[in-house]
Short mmCIF file of C-alpha atoms in Angstrom, two decimals:
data_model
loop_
_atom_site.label_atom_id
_atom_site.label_comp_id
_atom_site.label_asym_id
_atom_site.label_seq_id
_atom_site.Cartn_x
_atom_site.Cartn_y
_atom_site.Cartn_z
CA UNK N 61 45.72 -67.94 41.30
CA UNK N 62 47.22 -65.78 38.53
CA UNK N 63 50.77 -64.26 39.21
CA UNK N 64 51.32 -60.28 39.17
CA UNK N 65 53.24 -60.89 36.24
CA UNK N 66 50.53 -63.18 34.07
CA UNK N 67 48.49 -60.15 34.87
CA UNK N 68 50.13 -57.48 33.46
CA UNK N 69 50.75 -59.85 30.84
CA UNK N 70 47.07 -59.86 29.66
CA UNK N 71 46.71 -56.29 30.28
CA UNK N 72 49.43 -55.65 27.71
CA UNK N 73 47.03 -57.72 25.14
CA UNK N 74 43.57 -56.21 26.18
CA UNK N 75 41.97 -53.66 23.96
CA UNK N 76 40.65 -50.66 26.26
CA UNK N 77 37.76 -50.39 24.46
CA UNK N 78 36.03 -53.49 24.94
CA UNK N 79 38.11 -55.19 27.39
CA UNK N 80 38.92 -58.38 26.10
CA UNK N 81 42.13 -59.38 24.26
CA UNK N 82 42.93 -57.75 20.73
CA UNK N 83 41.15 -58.68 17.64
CA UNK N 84 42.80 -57.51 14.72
CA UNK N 85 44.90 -55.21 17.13
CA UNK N 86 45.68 -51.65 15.53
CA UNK N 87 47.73 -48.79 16.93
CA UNK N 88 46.99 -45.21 16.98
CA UNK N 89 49.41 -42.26 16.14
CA UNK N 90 49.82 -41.44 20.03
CA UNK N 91 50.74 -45.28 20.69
CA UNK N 92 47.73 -47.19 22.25
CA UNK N 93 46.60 -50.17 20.93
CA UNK N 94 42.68 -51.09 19.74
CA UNK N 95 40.79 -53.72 18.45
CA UNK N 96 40.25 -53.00 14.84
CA UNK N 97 36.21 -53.39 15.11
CA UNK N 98 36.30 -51.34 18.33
CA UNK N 99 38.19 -48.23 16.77
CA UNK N 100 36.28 -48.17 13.35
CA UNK N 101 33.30 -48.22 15.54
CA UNK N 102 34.34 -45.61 17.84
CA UNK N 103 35.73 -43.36 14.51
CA UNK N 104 31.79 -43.57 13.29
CA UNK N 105 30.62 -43.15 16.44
CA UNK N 106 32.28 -39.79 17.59
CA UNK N 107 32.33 -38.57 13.46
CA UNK N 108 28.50 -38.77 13.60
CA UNK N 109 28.17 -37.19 17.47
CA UNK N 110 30.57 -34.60 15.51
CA UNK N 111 28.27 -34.00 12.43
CA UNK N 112 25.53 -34.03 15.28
CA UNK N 113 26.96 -31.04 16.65
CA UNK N 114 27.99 -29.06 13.88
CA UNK N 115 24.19 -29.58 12.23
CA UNK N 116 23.41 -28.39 15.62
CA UNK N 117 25.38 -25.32 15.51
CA UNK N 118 24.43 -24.51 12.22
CA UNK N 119 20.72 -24.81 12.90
CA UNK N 120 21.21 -22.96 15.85
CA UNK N 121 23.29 -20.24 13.97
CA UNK N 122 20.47 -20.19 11.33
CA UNK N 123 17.65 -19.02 13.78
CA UNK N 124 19.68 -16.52 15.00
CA UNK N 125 20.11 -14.74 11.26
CA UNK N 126 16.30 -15.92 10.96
CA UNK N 127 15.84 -13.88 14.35
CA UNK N 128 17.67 -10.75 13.80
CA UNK N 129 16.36 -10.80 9.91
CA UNK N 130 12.77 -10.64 11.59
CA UNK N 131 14.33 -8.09 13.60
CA UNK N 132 15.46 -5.85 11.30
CA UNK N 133 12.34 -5.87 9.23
CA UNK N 134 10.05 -4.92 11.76
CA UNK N 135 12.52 -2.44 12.73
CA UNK N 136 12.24 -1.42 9.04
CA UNK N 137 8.34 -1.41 9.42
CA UNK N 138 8.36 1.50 11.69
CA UNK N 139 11.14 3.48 10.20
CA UNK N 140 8.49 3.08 6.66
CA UNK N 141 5.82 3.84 9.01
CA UNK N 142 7.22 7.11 10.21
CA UNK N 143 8.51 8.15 6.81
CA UNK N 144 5.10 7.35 5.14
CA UNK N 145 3.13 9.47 8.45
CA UNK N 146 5.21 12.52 7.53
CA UNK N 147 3.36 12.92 4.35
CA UNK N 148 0.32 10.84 4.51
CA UNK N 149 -0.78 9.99 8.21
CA UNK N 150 -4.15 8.20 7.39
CA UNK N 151 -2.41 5.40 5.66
CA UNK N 152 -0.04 4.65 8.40
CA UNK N 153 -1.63 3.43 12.02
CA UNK N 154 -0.13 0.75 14.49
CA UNK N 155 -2.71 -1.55 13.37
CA UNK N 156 -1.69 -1.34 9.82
CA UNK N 157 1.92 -2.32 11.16
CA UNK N 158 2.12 -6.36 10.42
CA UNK N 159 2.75 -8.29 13.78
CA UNK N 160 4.53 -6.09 15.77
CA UNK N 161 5.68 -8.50 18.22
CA UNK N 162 6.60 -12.55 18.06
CA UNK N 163 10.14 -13.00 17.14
CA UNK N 164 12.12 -12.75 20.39
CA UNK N 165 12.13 -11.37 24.04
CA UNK N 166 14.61 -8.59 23.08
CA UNK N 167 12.82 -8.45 19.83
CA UNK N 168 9.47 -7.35 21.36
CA UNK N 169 11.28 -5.12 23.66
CA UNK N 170 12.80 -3.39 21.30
CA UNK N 171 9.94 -3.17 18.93
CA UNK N 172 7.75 -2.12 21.40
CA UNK N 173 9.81 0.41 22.19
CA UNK N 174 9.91 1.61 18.82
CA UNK N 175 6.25 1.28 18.56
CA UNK N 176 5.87 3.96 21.49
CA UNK N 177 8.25 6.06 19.71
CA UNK N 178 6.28 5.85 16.46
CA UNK N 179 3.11 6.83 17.53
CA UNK N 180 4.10 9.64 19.43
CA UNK N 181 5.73 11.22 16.17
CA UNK N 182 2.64 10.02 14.44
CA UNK N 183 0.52 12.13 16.90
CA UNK N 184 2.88 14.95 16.73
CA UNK N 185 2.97 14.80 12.71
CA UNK N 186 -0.68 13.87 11.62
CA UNK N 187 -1.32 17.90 13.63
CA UNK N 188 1.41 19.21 11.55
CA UNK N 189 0.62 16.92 8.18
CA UNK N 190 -3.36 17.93 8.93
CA UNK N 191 -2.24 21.98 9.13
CA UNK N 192 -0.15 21.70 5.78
CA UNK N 193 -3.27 19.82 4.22
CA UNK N 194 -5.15 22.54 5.15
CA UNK N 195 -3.38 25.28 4.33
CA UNK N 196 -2.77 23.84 0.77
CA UNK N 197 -6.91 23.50 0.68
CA UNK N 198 -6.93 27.28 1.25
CA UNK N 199 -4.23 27.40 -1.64
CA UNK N 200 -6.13 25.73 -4.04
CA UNK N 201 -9.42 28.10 -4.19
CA UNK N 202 -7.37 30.14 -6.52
CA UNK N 203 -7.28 27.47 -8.42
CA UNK N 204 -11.50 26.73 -8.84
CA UNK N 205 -12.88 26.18 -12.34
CA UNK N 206 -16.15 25.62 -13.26
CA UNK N 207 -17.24 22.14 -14.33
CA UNK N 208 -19.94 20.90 -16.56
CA UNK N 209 -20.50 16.80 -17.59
CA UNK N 210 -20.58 16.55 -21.27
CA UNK N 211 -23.68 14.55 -22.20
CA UNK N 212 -22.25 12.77 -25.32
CA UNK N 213 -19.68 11.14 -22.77
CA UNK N 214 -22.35 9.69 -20.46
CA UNK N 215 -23.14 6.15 -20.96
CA UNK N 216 -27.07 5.18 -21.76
CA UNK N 217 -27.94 4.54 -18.28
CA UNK N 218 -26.60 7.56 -16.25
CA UNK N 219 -28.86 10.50 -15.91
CA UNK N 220 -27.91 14.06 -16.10
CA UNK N 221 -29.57 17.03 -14.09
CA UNK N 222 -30.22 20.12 -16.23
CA UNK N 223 -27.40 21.85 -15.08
CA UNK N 224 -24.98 19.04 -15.56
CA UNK N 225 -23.52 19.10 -12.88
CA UNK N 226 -24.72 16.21 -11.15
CA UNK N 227 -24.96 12.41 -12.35
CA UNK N 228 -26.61 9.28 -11.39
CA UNK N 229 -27.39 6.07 -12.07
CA UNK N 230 -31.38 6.07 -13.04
CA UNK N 231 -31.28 2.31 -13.64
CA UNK N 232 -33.14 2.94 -16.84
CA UNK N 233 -31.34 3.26 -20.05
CA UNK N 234 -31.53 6.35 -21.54
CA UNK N 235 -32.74 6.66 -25.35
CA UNK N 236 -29.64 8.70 -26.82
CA UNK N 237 -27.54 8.35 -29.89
CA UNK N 238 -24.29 6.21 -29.49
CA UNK N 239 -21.25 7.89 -31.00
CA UNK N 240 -17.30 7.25 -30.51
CA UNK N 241 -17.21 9.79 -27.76
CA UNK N 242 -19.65 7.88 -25.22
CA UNK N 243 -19.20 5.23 -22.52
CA UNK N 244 -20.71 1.54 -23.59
CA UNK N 245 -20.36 -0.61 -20.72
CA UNK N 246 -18.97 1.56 -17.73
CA UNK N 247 -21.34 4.17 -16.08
CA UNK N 248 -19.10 7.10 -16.40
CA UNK N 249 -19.37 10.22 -17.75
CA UNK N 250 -16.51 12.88 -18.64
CA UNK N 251 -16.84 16.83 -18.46
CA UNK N 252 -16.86 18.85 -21.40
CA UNK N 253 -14.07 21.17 -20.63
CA UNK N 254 -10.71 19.73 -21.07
CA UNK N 255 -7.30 20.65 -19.69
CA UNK N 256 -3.56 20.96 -21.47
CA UNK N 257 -2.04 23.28 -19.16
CA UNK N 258 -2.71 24.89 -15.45
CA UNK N 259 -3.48 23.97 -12.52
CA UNK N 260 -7.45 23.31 -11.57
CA UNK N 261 -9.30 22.21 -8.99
CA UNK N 262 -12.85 21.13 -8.27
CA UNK N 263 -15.07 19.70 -5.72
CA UNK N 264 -17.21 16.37 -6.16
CA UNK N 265 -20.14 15.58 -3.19
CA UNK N 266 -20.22 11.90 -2.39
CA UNK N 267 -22.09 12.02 -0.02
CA UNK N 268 -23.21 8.54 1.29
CA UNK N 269 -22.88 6.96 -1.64
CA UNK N 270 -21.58 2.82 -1.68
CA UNK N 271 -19.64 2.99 -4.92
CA UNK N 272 -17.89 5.69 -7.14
CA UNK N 273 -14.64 6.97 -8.79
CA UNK N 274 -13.33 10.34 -9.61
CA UNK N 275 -10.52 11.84 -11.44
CA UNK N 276 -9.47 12.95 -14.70
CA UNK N 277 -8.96 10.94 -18.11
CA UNK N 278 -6.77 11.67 -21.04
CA UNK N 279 -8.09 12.28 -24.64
CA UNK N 280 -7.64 8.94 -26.30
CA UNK N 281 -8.77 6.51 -23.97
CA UNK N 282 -10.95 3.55 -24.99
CA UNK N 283 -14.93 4.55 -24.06
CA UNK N 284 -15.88 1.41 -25.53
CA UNK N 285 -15.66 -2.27 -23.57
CA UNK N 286 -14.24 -2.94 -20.46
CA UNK N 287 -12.45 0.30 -18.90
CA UNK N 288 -9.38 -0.31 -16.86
CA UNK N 289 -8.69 2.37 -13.99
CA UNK N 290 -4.86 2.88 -14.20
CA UNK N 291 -2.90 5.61 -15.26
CA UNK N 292 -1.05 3.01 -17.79
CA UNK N 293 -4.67 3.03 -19.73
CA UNK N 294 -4.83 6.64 -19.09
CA UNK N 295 -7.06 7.36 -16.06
CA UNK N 296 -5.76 8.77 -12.61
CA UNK N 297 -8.63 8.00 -10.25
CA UNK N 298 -9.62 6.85 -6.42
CA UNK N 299 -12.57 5.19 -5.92
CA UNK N 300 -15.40 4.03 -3.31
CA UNK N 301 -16.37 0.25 -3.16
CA UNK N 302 -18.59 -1.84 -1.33
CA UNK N 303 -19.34 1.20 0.90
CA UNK N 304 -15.74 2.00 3.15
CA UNK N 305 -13.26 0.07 0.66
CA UNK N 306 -11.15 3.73 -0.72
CA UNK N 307 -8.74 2.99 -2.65
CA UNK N 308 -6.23 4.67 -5.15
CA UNK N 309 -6.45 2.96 -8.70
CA UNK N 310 -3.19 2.76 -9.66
CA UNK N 311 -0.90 -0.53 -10.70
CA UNK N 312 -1.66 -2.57 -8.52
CA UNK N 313 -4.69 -0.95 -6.59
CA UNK N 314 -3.37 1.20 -3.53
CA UNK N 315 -5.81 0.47 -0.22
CA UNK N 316 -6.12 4.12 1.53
CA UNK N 317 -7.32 3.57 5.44
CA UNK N 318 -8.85 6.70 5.70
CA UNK N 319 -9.28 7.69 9.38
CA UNK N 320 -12.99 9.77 7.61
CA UNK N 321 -14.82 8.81 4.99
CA UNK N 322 -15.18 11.51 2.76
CA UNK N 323 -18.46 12.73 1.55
CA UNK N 324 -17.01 16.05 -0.26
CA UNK N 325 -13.81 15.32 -2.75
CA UNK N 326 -11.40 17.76 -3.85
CA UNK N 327 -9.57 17.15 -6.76
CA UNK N 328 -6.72 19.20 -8.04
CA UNK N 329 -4.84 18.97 -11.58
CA UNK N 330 -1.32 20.29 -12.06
CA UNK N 331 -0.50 19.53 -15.79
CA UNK N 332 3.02 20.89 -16.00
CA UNK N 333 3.55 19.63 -12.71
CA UNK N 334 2.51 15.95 -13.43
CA UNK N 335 0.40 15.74 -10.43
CA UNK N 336 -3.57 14.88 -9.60
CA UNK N 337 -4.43 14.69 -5.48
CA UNK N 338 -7.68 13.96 -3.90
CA UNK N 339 -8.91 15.41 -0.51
CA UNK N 340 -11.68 14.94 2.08
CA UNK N 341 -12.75 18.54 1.68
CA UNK N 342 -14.78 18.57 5.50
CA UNK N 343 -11.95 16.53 7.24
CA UNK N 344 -9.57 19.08 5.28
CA UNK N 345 -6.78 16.03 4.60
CA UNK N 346 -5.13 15.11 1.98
CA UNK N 347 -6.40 11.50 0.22
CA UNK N 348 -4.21 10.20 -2.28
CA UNK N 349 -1.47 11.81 -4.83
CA UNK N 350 -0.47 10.58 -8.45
CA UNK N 351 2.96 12.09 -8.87
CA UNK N 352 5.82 12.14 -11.18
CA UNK N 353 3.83 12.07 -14.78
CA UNK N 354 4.70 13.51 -17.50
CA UNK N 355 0.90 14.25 -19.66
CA UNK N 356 1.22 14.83 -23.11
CA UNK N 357 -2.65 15.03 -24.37
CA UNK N 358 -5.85 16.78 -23.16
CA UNK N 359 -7.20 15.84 -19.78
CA UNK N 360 -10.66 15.35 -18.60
CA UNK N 361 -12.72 15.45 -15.34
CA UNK N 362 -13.66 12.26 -14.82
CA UNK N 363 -16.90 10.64 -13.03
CA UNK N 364 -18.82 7.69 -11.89
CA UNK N 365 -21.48 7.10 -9.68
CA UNK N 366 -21.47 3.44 -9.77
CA UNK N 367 -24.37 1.56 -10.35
CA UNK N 368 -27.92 1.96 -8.43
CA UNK N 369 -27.40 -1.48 -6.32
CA UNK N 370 -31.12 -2.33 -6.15
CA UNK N 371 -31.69 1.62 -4.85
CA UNK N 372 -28.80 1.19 -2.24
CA UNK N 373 -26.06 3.40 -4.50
CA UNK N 374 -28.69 5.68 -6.43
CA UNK N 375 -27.75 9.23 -4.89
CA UNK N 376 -26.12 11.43 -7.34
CA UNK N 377 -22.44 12.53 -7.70
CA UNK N 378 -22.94 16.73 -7.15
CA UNK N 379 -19.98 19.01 -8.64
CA UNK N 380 -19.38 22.17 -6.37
CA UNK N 381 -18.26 24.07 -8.38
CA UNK N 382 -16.79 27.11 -8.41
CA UNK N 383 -15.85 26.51 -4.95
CA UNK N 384 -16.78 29.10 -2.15
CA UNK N 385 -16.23 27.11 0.62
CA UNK N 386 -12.65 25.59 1.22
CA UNK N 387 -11.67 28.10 3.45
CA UNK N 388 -11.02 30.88 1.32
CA UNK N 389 -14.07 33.28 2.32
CA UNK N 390 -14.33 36.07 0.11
CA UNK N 391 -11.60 35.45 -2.23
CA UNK N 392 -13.35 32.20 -3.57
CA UNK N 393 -16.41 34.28 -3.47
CA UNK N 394 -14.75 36.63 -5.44
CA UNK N 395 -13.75 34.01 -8.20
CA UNK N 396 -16.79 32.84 -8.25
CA UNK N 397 -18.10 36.34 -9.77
CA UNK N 398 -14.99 36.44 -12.22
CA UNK N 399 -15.50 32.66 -13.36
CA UNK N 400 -19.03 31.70 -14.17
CA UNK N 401 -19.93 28.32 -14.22
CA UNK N 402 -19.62 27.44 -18.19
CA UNK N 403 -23.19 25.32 -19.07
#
């Protein structure tokens, strides 16, 4: 039987990490001795279990800046949302708000409580946005001028009424004379009067047509090959595609979710002013605006009634023009008798 004292004796000479007597012994800064195995494996050990932790932390630390960053950008959604209804309600509807929810618990809470606050103001703002709209329709009657299509413009395969002021596809191509001033490959056609100064406006019937685009030109575009519907090749236009696909052609193509589909257009020049709109002349809202440009050369009217589809796209793009019925009464009446329609 071992004496108190051999005990102590081999306690003095154990390592307290393993237990049995030293191997190698070490000692530490604070005194205690260690096996020299046992405390380079413990060192790894609780380094690792450390650089466990702080990979941890960081991860964790990372989700959160992922999480508010997700935040914050859907809280930016509906501030653009509300900025954007102000001017141009149709383009701006919860459902055209990406993933409202998804990010957190106080995330959804909060974004769904900024949701409710955005389409409140929407209500309250598409009224006031839908009165300005059509108040600025009114405004424009002043503006009506009489529009004619200019048959040298109109590529082989439209057909022109009498009156020219209607156009179509007639899916047969017409026997005419080619000449630097006519369309080769798109079915377009431009008006004959041109425009270097003013403010005009005229009315288009779309009816329901599939396919078409409106707007105005400038002078030295390319009528022959492919023609490219931006305002950096010189053409400020919205068009109709596969039947409910509106869309402003600028660069890159602007998608408009129109809450109507228009079957009247209203389009208004202001040269000085560097600005062409479009508006649904029966809903009486505003479509689309190309602002900010500075023109420097003639501008036309602009029109094309896509191709006849097989029959399914072969109505006829109608000018109204001068306009009598926007809202003005009389007045456009009156303008009517003081600007004749120029044939």
């Amino acid at each position: 039987m071992a004496s108190c004292s051999e005990l102590l004796f081999e306690e003095q000479f154990q390592c307290s990490l393993c237990g049995e007597v030293f191997s190698s012994p070490v000692s530490a800064p604070c005194g205690h001795s260690f096996c020299r195995v046992c405390i380079n494996r413990y060192w790894e050990m609780s380094e690792r279990a450390w650089l466990e932790k702080q990979a941890q932390l960081k991860k964790t630390e990372a989700e959160m800046q992922q999480m508010m960053q997700d935040r914050q950008t859907k809280v930016d959604e509906i501030r653009q949302c509300v900025e954007l209804s102000r001017s141009f309600p149709s383009l701006c509807t919860p459902s055209n708000i990406k993933d409202w929810s998804g990010v957190s618990v106080h995330t959804d809470v909060c974004v769904g409580t900024l949701r409710s606050t955005v389409e409140q103001l929407q209500f309250s703002l598409t009224e006031q946005v839908d009165k300005l709209a059509e108040t600025e329709m009114q405004r424009l009657c002043q503006y009506s001028v009489g529009v004619a299509l200019d048959p040298s413009t109109a590529h082989p395969w439209l057909a022109l009424s009498e009156d020219r002021r209607s156009v179509r596809d007639g899916d047969v191509e017409q026997d005419v004379p080619d000449g630097p001033r006519r369309f080769d490959t798109a079915p377009c056609v431009l008006a004959e009067e041109s425009y270097r100064s003013g403010r005009q406006y005229w009315e288009v019937q779309v009816g329901d047509k599939t396919a078409w685009d409106l707007g105005v030109a400038g002078e030295s575009i390319d009528r022959k090959g492919v023609v490219t519907l931006t305002p950096g090749y010189g053409y400020w236009t919205v068009c109709l595609r596969k039947g409910n696909e509106c869309q402003a052609c600028a660069d890159p193509p602007t998608p408009l979710a129109l809450r109507e589909k228009p079957r009247t257009v209203g389009v208004y020049v202001d040269y000085e002013g560097g600005q062409v709109s479009f508006y649904n002349v029966e809903a009486r809202t505003h479509i689309y605006s190309f602002t900010g440009y500075t023109f420097t050369e003639e501008l036309y009217p602009y029109f094309s009634p896509g191709v006849n589809d097989n029959g399914s796209n072969a109505a006829a793009l109608v000018i109204v023009s001068p306009v009598n019925h926007v809202g003005g009464g009389a007045f456009c009446e009156e303008q009517q008798k003081e600007e004749p329609v120029k044939l």
